[in-house]
XYZ file of C-alpha atoms in Angstrom:
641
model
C -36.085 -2.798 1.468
C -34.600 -2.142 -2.222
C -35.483 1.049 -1.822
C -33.227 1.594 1.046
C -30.055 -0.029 -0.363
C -30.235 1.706 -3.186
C -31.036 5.313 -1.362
C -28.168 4.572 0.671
C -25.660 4.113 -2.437
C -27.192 6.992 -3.863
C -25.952 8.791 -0.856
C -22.611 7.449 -1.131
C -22.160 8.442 -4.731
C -22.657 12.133 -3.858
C -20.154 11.803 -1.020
C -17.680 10.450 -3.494
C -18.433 13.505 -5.409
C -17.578 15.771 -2.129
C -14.477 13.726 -1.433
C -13.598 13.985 -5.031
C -13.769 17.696 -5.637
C -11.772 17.929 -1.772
C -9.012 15.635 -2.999
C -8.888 17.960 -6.240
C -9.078 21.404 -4.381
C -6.111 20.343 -2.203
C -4.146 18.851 -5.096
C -4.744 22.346 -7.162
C -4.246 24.472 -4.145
C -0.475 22.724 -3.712
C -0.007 22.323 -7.026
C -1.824 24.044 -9.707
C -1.907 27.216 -8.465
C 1.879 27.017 -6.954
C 5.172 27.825 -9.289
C 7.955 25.585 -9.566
C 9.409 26.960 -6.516
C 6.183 26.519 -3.892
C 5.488 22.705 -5.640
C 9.001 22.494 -4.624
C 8.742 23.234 -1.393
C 5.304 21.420 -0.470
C 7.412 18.151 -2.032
C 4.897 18.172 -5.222
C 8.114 18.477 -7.568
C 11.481 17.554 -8.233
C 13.506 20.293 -10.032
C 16.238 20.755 -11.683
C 16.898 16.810 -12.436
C 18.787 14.595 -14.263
C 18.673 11.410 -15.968
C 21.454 8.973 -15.179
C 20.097 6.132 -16.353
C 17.046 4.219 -18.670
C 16.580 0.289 -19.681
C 14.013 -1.595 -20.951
C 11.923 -3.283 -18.476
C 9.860 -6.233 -18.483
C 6.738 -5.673 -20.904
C 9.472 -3.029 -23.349
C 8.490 -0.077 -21.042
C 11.274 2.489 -20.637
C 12.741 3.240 -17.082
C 14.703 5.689 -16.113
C 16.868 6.487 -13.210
C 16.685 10.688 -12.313
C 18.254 12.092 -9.678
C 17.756 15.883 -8.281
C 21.092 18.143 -8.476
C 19.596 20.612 -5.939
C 17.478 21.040 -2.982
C 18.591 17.707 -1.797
C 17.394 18.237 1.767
C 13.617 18.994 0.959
C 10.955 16.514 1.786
C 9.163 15.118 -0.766
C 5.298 13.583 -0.949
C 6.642 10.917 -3.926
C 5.897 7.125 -3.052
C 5.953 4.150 -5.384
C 3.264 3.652 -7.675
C 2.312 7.333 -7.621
C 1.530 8.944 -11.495
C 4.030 10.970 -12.149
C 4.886 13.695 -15.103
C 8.252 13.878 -16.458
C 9.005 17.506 -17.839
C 10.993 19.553 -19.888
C 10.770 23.789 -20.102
C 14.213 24.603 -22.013
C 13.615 27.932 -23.889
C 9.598 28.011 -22.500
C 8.693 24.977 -24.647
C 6.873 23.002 -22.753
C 7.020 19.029 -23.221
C 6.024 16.170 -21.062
C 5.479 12.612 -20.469
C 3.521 10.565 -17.968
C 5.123 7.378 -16.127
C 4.588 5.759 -12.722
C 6.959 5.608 -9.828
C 8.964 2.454 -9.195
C 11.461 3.222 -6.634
C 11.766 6.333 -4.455
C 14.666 7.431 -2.360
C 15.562 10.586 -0.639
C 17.306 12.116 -3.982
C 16.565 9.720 -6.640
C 13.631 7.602 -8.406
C 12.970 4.962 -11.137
C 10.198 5.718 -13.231
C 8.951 3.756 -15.685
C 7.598 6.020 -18.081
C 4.511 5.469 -20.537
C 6.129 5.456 -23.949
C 8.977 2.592 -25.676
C 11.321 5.548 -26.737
C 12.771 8.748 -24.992
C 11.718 11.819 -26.879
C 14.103 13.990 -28.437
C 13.495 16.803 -25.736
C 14.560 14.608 -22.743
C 18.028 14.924 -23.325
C 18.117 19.024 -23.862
C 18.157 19.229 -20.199
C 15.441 21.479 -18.010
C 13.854 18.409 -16.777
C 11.412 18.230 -14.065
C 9.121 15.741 -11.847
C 5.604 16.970 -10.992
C 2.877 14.433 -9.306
C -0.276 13.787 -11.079
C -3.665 13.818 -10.143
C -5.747 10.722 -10.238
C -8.461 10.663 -11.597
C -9.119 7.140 -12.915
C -10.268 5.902 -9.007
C -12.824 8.207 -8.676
C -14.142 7.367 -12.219
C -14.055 3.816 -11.455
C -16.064 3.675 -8.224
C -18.436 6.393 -9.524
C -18.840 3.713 -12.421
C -19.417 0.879 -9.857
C -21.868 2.695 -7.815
C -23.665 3.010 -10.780
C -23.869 -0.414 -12.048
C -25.072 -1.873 -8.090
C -27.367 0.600 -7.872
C -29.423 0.246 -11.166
C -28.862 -3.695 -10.930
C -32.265 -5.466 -11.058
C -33.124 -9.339 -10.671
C -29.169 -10.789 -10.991
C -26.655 -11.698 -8.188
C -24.959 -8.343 -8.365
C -28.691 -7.003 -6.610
C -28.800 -9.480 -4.780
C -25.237 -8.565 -2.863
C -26.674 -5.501 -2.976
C -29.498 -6.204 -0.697
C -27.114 -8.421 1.519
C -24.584 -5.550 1.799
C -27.097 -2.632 2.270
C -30.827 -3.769 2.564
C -32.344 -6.421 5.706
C -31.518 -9.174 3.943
C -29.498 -11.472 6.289
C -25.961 -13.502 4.583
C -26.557 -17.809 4.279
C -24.065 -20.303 4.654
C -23.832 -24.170 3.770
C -23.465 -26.499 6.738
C -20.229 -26.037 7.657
C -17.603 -28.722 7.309
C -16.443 -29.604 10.640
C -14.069 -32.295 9.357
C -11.805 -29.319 7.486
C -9.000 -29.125 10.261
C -5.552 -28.508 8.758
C -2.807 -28.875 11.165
C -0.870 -25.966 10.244
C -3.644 -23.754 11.319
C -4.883 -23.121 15.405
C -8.237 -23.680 16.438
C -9.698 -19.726 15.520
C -7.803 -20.114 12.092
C -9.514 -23.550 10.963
C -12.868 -21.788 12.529
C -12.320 -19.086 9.900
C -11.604 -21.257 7.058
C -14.296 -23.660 7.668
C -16.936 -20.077 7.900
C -15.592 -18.843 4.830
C -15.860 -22.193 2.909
C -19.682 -22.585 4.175
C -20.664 -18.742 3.068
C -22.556 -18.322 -0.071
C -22.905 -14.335 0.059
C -20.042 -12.697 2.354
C -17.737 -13.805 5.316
C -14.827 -12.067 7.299
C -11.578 -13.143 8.470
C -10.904 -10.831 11.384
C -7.368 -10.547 12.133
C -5.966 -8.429 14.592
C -2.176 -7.899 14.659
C 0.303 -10.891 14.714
C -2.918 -13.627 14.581
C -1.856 -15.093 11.174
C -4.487 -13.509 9.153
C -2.581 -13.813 5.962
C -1.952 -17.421 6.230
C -4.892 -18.297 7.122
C -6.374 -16.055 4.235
C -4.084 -18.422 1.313
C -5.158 -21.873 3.203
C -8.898 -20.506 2.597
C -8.025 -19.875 -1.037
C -5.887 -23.112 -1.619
C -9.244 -25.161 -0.125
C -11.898 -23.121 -2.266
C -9.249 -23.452 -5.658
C -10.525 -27.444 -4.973
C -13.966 -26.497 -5.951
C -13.459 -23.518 -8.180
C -11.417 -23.238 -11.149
C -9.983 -19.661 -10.522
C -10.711 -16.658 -8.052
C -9.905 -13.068 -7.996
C -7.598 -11.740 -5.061
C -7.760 -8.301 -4.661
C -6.848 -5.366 -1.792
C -6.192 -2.055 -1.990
C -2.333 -1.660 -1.945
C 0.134 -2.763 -4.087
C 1.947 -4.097 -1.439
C -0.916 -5.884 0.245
C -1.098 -7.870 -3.020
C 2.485 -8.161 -3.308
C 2.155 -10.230 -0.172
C -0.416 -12.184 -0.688
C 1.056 -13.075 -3.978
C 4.327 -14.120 -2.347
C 2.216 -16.818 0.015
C -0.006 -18.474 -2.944
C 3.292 -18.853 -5.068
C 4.770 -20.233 -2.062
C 1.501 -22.521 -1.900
C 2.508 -23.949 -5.827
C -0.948 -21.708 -6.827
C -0.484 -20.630 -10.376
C -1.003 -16.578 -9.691
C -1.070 -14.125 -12.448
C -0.528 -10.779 -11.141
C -1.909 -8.002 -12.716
C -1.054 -4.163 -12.645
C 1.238 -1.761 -13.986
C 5.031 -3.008 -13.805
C 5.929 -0.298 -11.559
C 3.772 -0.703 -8.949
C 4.677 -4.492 -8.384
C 7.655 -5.761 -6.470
C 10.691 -7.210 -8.494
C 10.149 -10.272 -6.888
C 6.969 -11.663 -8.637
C 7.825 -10.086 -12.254
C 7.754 -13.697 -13.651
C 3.918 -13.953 -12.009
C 2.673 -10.605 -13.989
C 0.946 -11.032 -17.402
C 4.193 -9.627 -19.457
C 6.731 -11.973 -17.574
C 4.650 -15.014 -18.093
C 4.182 -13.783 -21.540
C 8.009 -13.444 -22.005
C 8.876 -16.560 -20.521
C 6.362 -18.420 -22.898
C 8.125 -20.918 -25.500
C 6.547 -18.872 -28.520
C 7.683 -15.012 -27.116
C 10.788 -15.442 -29.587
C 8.721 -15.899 -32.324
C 6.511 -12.372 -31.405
C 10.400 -10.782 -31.053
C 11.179 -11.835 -34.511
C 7.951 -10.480 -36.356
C 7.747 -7.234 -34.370
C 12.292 -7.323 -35.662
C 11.234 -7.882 -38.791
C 8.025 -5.552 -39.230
C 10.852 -2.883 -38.053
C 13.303 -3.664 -41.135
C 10.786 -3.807 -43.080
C 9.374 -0.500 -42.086
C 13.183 1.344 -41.809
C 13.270 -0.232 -45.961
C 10.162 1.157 -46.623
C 11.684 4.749 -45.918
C 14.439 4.683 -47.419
C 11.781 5.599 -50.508
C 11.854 9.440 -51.247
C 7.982 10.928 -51.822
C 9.081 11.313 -55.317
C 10.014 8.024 -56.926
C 8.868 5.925 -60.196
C 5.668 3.222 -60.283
C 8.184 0.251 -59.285
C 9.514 2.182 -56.651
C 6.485 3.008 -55.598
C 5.104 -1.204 -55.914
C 8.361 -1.794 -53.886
C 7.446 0.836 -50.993
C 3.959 -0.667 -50.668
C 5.232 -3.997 -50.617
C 7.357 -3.152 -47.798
C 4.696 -1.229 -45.801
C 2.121 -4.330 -46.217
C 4.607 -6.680 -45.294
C 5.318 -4.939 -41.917
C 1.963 -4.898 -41.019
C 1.093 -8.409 -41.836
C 4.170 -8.793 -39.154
C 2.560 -7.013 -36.513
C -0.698 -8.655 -37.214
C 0.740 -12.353 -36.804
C 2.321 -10.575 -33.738
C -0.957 -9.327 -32.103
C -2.795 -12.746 -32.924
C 0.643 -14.754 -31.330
C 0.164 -12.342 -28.160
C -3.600 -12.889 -27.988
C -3.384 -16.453 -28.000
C -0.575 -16.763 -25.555
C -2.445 -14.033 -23.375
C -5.814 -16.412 -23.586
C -4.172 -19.826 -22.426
C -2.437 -17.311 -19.538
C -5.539 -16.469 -18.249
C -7.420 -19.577 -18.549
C -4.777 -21.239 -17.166
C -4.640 -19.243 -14.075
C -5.946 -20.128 -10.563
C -5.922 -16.908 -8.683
C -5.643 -13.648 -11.133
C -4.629 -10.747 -8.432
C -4.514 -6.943 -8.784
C -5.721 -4.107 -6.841
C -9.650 -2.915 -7.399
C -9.182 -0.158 -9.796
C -6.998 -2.827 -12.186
C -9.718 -5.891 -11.873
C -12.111 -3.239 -14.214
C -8.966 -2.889 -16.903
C -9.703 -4.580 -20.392
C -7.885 -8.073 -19.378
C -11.063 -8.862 -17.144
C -13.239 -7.328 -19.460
C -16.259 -10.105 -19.103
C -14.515 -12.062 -16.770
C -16.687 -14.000 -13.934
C -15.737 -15.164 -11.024
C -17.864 -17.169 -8.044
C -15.526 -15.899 -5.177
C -13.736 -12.869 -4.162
C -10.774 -12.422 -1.641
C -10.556 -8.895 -0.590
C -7.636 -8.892 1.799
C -7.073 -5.556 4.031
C -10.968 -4.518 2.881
C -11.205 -2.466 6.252
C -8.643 0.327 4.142
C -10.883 0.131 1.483
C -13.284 2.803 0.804
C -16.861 1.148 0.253
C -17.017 2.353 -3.247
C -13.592 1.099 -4.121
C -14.562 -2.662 -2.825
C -17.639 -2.509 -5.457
C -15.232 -2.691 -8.427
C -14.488 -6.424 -8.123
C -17.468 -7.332 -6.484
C -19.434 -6.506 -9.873
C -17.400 -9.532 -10.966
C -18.117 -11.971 -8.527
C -20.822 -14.038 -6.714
C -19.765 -14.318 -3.309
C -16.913 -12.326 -1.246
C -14.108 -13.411 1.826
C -13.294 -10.151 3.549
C -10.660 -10.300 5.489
C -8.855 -6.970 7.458
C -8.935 -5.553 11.251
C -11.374 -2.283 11.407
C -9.518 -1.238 14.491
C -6.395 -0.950 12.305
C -5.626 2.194 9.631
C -8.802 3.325 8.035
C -9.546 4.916 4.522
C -8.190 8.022 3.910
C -10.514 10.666 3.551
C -10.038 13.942 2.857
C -13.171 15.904 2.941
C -14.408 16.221 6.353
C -17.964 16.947 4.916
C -17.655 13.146 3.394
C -16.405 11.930 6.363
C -18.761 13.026 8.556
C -21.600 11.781 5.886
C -20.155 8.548 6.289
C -17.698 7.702 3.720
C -15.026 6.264 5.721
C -17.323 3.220 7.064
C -16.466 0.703 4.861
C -18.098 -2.323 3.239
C -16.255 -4.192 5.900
C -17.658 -2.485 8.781
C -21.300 -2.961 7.923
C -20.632 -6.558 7.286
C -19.032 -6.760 10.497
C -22.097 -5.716 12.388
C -23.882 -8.920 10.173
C -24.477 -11.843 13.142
C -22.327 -14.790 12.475
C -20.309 -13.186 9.284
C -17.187 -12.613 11.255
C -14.684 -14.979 13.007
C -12.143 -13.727 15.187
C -8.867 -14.918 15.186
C -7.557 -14.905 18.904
C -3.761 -16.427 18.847
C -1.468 -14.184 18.047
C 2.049 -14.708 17.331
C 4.176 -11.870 17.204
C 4.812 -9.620 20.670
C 4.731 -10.389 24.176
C 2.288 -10.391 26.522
C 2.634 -6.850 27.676
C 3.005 -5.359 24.023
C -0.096 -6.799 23.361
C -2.341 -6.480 26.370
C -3.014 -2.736 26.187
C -4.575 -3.263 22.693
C -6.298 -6.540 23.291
C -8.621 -4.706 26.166
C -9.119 -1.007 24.292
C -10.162 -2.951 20.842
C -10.583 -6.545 21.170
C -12.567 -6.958 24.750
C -9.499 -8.832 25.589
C -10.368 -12.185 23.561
C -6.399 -12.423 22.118
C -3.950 -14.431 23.841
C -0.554 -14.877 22.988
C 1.002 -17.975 21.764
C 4.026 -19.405 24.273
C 6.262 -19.111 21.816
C 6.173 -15.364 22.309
C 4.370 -14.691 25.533
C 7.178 -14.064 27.556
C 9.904 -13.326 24.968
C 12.325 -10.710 25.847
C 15.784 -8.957 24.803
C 17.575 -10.224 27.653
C 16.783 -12.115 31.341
C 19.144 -11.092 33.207
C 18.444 -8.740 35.824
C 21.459 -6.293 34.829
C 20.462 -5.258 31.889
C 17.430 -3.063 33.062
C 16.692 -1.858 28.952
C 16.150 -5.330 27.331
C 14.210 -6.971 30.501
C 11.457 -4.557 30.072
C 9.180 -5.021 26.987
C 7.329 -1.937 27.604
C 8.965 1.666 28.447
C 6.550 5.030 28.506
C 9.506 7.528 28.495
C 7.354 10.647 29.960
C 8.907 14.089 28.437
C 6.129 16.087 30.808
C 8.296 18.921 32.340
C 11.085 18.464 29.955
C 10.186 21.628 28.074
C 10.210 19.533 24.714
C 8.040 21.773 22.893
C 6.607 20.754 19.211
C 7.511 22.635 16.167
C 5.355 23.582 13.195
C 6.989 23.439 9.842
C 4.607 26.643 8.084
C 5.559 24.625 4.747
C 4.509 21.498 5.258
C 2.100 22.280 8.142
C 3.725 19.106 9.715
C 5.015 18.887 13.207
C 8.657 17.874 14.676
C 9.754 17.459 18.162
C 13.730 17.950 17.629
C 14.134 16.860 21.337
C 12.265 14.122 21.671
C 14.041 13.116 18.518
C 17.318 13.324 20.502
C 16.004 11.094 23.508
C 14.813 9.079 21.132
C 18.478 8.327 20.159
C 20.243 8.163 23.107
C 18.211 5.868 24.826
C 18.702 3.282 21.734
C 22.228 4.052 21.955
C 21.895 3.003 25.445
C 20.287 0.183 23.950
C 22.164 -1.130 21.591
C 25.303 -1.071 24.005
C 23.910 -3.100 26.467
C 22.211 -5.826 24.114
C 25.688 -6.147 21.829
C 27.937 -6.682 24.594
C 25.208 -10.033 25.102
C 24.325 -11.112 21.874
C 26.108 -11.334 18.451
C 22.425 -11.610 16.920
C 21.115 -8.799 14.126
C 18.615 -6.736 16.385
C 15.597 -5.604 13.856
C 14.559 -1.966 15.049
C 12.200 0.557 13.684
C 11.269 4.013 14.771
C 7.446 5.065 13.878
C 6.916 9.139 13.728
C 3.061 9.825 13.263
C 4.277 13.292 11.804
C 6.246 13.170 8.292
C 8.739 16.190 10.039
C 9.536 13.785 12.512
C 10.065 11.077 10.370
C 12.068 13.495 8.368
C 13.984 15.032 10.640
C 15.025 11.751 12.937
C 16.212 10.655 9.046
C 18.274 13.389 8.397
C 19.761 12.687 12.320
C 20.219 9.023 11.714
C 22.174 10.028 8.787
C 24.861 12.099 11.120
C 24.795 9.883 14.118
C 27.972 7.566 13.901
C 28.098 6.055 17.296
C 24.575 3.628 16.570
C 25.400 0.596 14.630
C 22.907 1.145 12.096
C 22.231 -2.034 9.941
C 18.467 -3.531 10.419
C 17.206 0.203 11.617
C 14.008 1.881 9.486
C 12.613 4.738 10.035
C 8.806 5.199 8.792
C 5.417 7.218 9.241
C 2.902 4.637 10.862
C 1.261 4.009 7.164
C 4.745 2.235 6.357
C 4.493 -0.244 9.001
C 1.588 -1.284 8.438
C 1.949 -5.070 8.299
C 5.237 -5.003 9.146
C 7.133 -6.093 12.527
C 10.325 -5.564 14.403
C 12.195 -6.552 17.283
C 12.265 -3.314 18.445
C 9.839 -0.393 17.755
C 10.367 3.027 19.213
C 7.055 5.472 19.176
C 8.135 9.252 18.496
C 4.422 10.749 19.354
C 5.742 14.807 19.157
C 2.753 16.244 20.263
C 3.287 18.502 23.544
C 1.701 22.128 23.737
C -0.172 23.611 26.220
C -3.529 23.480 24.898
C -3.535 19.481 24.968
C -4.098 19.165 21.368
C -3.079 16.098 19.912
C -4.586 16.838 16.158
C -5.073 13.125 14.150
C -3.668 11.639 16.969
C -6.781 11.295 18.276
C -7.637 8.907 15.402
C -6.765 6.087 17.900
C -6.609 3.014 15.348
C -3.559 4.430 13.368
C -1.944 4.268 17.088
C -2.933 0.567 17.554
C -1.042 -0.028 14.629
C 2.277 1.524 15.668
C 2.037 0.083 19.089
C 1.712 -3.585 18.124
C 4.861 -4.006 15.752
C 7.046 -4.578 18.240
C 8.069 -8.383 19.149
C 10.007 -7.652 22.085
C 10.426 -4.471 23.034
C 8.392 -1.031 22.795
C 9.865 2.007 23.766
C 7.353 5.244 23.661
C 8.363 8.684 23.944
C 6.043 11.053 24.660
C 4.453 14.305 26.859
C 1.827 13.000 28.910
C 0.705 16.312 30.097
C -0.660 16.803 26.114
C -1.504 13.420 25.007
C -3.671 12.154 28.517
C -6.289 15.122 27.810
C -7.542 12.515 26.086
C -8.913 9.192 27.652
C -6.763 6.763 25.431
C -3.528 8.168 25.903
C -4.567 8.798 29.236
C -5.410 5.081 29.385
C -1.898 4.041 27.874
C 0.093 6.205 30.471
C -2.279 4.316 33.069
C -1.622 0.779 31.648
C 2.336 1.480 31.215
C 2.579 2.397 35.177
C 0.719 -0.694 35.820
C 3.362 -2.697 34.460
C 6.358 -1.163 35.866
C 7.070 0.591 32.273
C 6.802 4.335 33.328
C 9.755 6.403 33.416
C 10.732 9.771 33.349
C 12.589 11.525 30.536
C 14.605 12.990 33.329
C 16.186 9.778 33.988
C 17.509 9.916 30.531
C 19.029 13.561 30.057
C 20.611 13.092 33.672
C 22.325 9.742 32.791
C-alpha cells in the first residue's frame, strides 16, 4: 500500500519535470530567443519606457510608476504579481533590476522593485520591462514531493497514505448541535463535516452557494479549539478575499507575501504593516537614522589620515553597527509576538515554505480554491500541518498545464479531485444565491446532477417585469450568428483569435440594452463582457474605448480567468469561434465555460455560431437548453433592427 503512494508521487515528480522544462521551452521560445522587437510584439516586453514616478512603500521597498511612450496599442501578457526585470541598454551596457508587478494597466504599471534605492543607471534613460521566468514554484513542489515521499512513521506519511494509498479518511462524531443561523442547512452540514475530520474534508461549492462564508464560519469555530491555522490558496486574490472575511470576522490575520502581490486594502494585516504600526517601530526608525549618520561621519575620513583619525573612524563604524544590531533584535522581537499572536497566518503555497514559517506547525489547514491547485503545489503547506479543509468546485477552472505530455500523465488531477472520489469527505453545498433560475439550471444538470436550487431571493429575479421591455424580461438570450458570415480571425502574433463582428453585435444589442433598462430604472446596472480569447478581450477593449453612445460606468471587460469569483448583473459571453471545420480549440475544456456562464445575476446574453460550437455535445446541449426556454434568437434579428 506504501509502496503505491509513494510510486505514484514518484510519477508525479517526473511530470513536474515535463511540465517544467514545457513551461521553460515556451518562455525561451517567446522570449529568450526573440529581440526586443518580437518580445514586443508577443507582449513579453515593454520598450522604450519611462519612469514618472517612485515612493517608498510599506516595508521601505521602492515603487515606481513607468509608463510606455510607444507601441501603446500592443497587447501585453503583464498581470499583477508577475516577476518582472527592469532594464537599462544606453550605450550597450547592460543593467538590470528585478521587482514584482503591483498594478497593470493598458500603458502603465507600478512595480515595486527589489532594492531600497534607484541605481544610478535608471535615470540615463533606455529603460525597458521584460517578464521573468519562475523558477522558485517548480523548486518548491519538487522540494515537497520529496519530503512526502521519503516521509516514514510521522503524520506527514500518514496523509500520505490517506491522500494516495487505501487508507480510508476518519472523523469524530460529528456535532449535530453546531447550527449557526447565518448559515442554510448544506452550509452548517459542511461545517459540522469539517469540524469532525481528523485527516481531510471538502467544502464543495459550486457557483453563488456561499462557499466562502461558509469556509471563515468553519475557521472562526475550529480558532475555538486551536490557537492558530494556516489559510492558504493559490492566488493572490483568492487570499485577498478570504482575508477580507476573517478581518471582517474580528480574526487577528497576518497576511503574508510580497507587498505587491497583496491588495492595498489589507496592508495593515501583512507582517511589515503590523510591524510599522507597532508602538516600538519608531524606535527601529531612529537606530537604523542614526546607524546612517553615523555611517555618512564615518566617511567623511580620507584612506589616509593620522592614528586618532583613524580611532575616530572606527568608532563611528562600530557605533553604526551596534545600531543596526539593536535594530535587528527590536524587529525580531516585534516579528515573534506578531506571529505568536496571530490566529490565522495566510499566504499562498509557495510563501507558507519562506523563512517566517520556517519550523512552524500547524494542526489544520484551509486550502481555499484547492481544485486550481496543482497536486504538487497543495503539498507545500500540507508538510506543515496535521489535518486539511479543502474547499473549491472541480467543475470550475482547472490548473494550468502546459505540457500536454504532463497532462495527459495526469498532472492536472489535483489533490482535490482524488479526495473527492473519498466516500463521505465531501459535502455539497446546494443553495445558491446569486442568478436566477434559468442562469443556473443549464449548469446544475451538465455538472451538478441537478442537486442546486436557488434561493427565493433570486429565483425569479429579473431586469424588468413588464412585458414591453422584451431585453430585461428574459434572463437568458443565445444570440445565434450561424449564417451571419461572422468569420474568426487569427492574430499570427499572438496566435489568439477575434471575431470583430460578433464584437459589434455584441455592442449593439447592450446598447439596445441599456436604453430600454435606463428609461425604467435610475439604478447602477453592473455589466461584464467575458471573451475566452485575449484578441477578443482586446479588441472589444480597444472598441469600448471609441464607443460614446453606451453609458459606460460599472462595465468590465475580462478573459474568463478574471471572473473567476466574481459576479454581475449582467454578463455577455463573446465565444468567437465559427469556421467551417467545427473546431472550437480550448473551448472544449467545458469547466472554464461553466464559469463564464454562471456570473450573471440577472441576465446572460451569449453570442455565438452554433453551426461551429454544437459539433460538440455541450454546446450542442446549451443551444438545446436555450430554445427550451424561449432564449434562442437569431443574430439576424439584431443586424435588421
Amino acid at each position: 500500500m506504501e509502496a503505491r503512494a509513494i510510486q505514484q508521487l514518484k510519477k508525479l515528480k517526473e511530470l513536474l519535470k515535463v511540465e517544467r522544462e514545457e513551461d521553460y521551452i515556451q518562455f525561451k521560445e517567446q522570449f529568450i530567443k526573440a529581440d526586443i522587437n518580437q518580445r514586443r510584439s508577443n507582449g513579453l516586453a515593454w520598450y522604450p519606457v519611462v519612469i514618472t514616478n517612485n515612493e517608498y512603500t510599506v516595508g521601505e521597498y521602492i515603487q515606481i510608476d513607468v509608463e510606455r511612450t510607444t507601441f501603446l496599442n500592443l497587447p501585453h501578457q503583464f498581470s499583477s504579481g508577475k516577476n518582472v526585470v527592469l532594464f537599462s541598454n544606453k550605450n550597450n551596457e547592460w543593467h538590470e533590476l528585478g521587482g514584482t508587478v503591483k498594478m497593470v494597466h493598458k500603458n502603465s504599471m507600478k512595480i515595486v522593485l527589489n532594492t531600497d534605492d534607484l541605481p544610478d543607471w535608471v535615470y540615463d534613460g533606455k529603460l525597458g520591462i521584460n517578464t521573468q521566468f519562475d523558477d522558485n514554484s517548480y523548486n518548491e513542489m519538487e522540494r515537497a514531493l520529496d519530503v512526502v515521499i521519503n516521509a516514514k512513521e510521522n503524520r506527514l506519511a500518514e496523509l500520505r497514505e490517506i491522500m494516495h494509498g487505501g487508507v480510508e479518511p476518519t472523523f469524530n462524531a460529528t456535532d449535530e448541535s453546531i447550527l449557526l443561523t447565518q448559515l442554510n442547512l448544506s452550509q452548517n452540514r459542511a461545517v459540522r463535516k469539517a469540524l469532525a475530520a481528523k485527516d481531510v474534508a471538502i467544502i464543495h461549492g459550486p457557483p453563488g452557494t456561499g462557499k466562502t462564508t461558509t469556509l471563515v464560519q468553519a475557521i472562526r469555530l475550529t480558532l475555538q479549539t486551536e490557537k492558530q491555522i494556516l489559510v492558504c490558496a493559490p492566488t493572490n486574490t483568492a487570499v485577498d478575499l478570504l482575508c477580507e472575511k476573517l478581518n471582517e470576522q474580528g480574526i487577528n490575520v497576518l497576511r503574508l507575501g510580497h507587498p505587491a502581490r497583496v491588495s492595498d486594502s489589507l496592508m495593515q494585516t501583512t507582517l511589515d504593516g503590523k510591524m510599522q504600526g507597532h508602538e516600538n517601530y519608531k524606535d527601529i526608525k531612529n537606530l537604523r537614522k542614526n546607524a546612517e549618520e553615523y555611517f555618512r561621519m564615518a566617511g567623511k575620513y580620507k584612506r589616509t589620515f593620522g592614528r586618532e583619525e583613524a580611532q575616530q573612524r572606527a568608532l563611528y563604524y562600530n557605533e553604526a553597527k551596534n545600531c543596526i544590531k539593536e535594530a535587528i533584535v527590536l524587529e525580531d522581537y516585534i516579528s515573534d509576538s506578531l506571529f505568536n499572536t496571530a490566529q490565522v497566518i495566510a499566504c499562498t503555497p509557495v510563501v507558507s515554505s519562506s523563512r517566517y514559517l520556517r519550523g512552524k506547525r500547524f494542526d489544520t489547514l484551509f486550502f481555499d480554491e484547492a481544485s486550481q491547485a496543482l497536486e504538487p503545489m497543495t503539498w507545500i503547506p500540507l508538510l506543515k500541518c496535521k489535518r486539511v479543509i479543502f474547499s473549491g468546485d472541480h467543475f470550475q477552472l482547472p490548473p494550468v498545464v502546459k505540457s500536454k505530455i504532463a497532462e495527459n500523465g495526469g498532472l492536472k488531477e489535483t489533490l482535490f479531485e482524488k479526495c473527492m472520489q473519498k466516500e463521505n469527505v465531501s459535502s455539497l453545498l446546494t443553495l445558491q444565491y446569486r442568478m436566477h433560475n434559468h442562469i443556473m439550471n443549464f449548469s446544475n444538470q451538465v455538472f451538478y446532477d441537478n442537486q442546486l436550487e436557488a434561493d427565493a431571493s433570486v429565483k425569479e429575479t429579473l431586469l424588468s417585469y413588464s412585458e414591453e421591455d422584451y431585453l430585461l424580461n428574459k434572463p437568458v438570450e443565445f444570440i445565434d450568428t450561424a449564417g451571419c458570415g461572422f468569420n474568426e480571425q487569427l492574430n499570427p502574433e499572438s496566435l489568439s483569435l477575434s471575431n470583430p463582428e460578433e464584437a459589434k453585435l455584441l455592442w449593439k444589442h447592450l446598447e439596445l440594452l441599456q436604453a430600454q433598462y435606463f428609461n425604467n430604472s435610475t439604478q447602477k446596472l453592473s455589466i461584464g463582457i467575458i471573451a475566452p480569447y485575449k484578441e477578443q478581450s482586446e479588441l472589444l477593449k480597444q472598441q469600448f474605448a471609441e464607443i460614446e453612445s453606451l453609458f459606460k460606468e460599472n462595465i468590465s471587460i475580462k478573459t474568463i480567468d478574471g471572473f473567476q469569483g466574481e459576479e454581475r448583473d449582467v454578463i455577455y459571453i463573446s465565444f468567437v469561434r465559427s469556421n467551417n471545420n467545427n473546431e472550437i480549440g480550448f473551448l472544449s475544456d467545458i469547466r472554464r465555460t461553466n464559469v463564464a456562464l454562471t456570473r450573471a445575476r440577472k441576465k446572460l446574453v451569449i453570442i455565438g455560431d452554433s453551426a461551429t460550437l454544437a459539433a460538440n455535445p455541450f454546446y450542442k446541449k446549451l443551444v438545446d437548453y436555450c430554445e427550451s426556454i424561449g432564449a434562442y434568437a437569431s443574430a439576424w434579428e439584431y443586424i435588421n433592427s
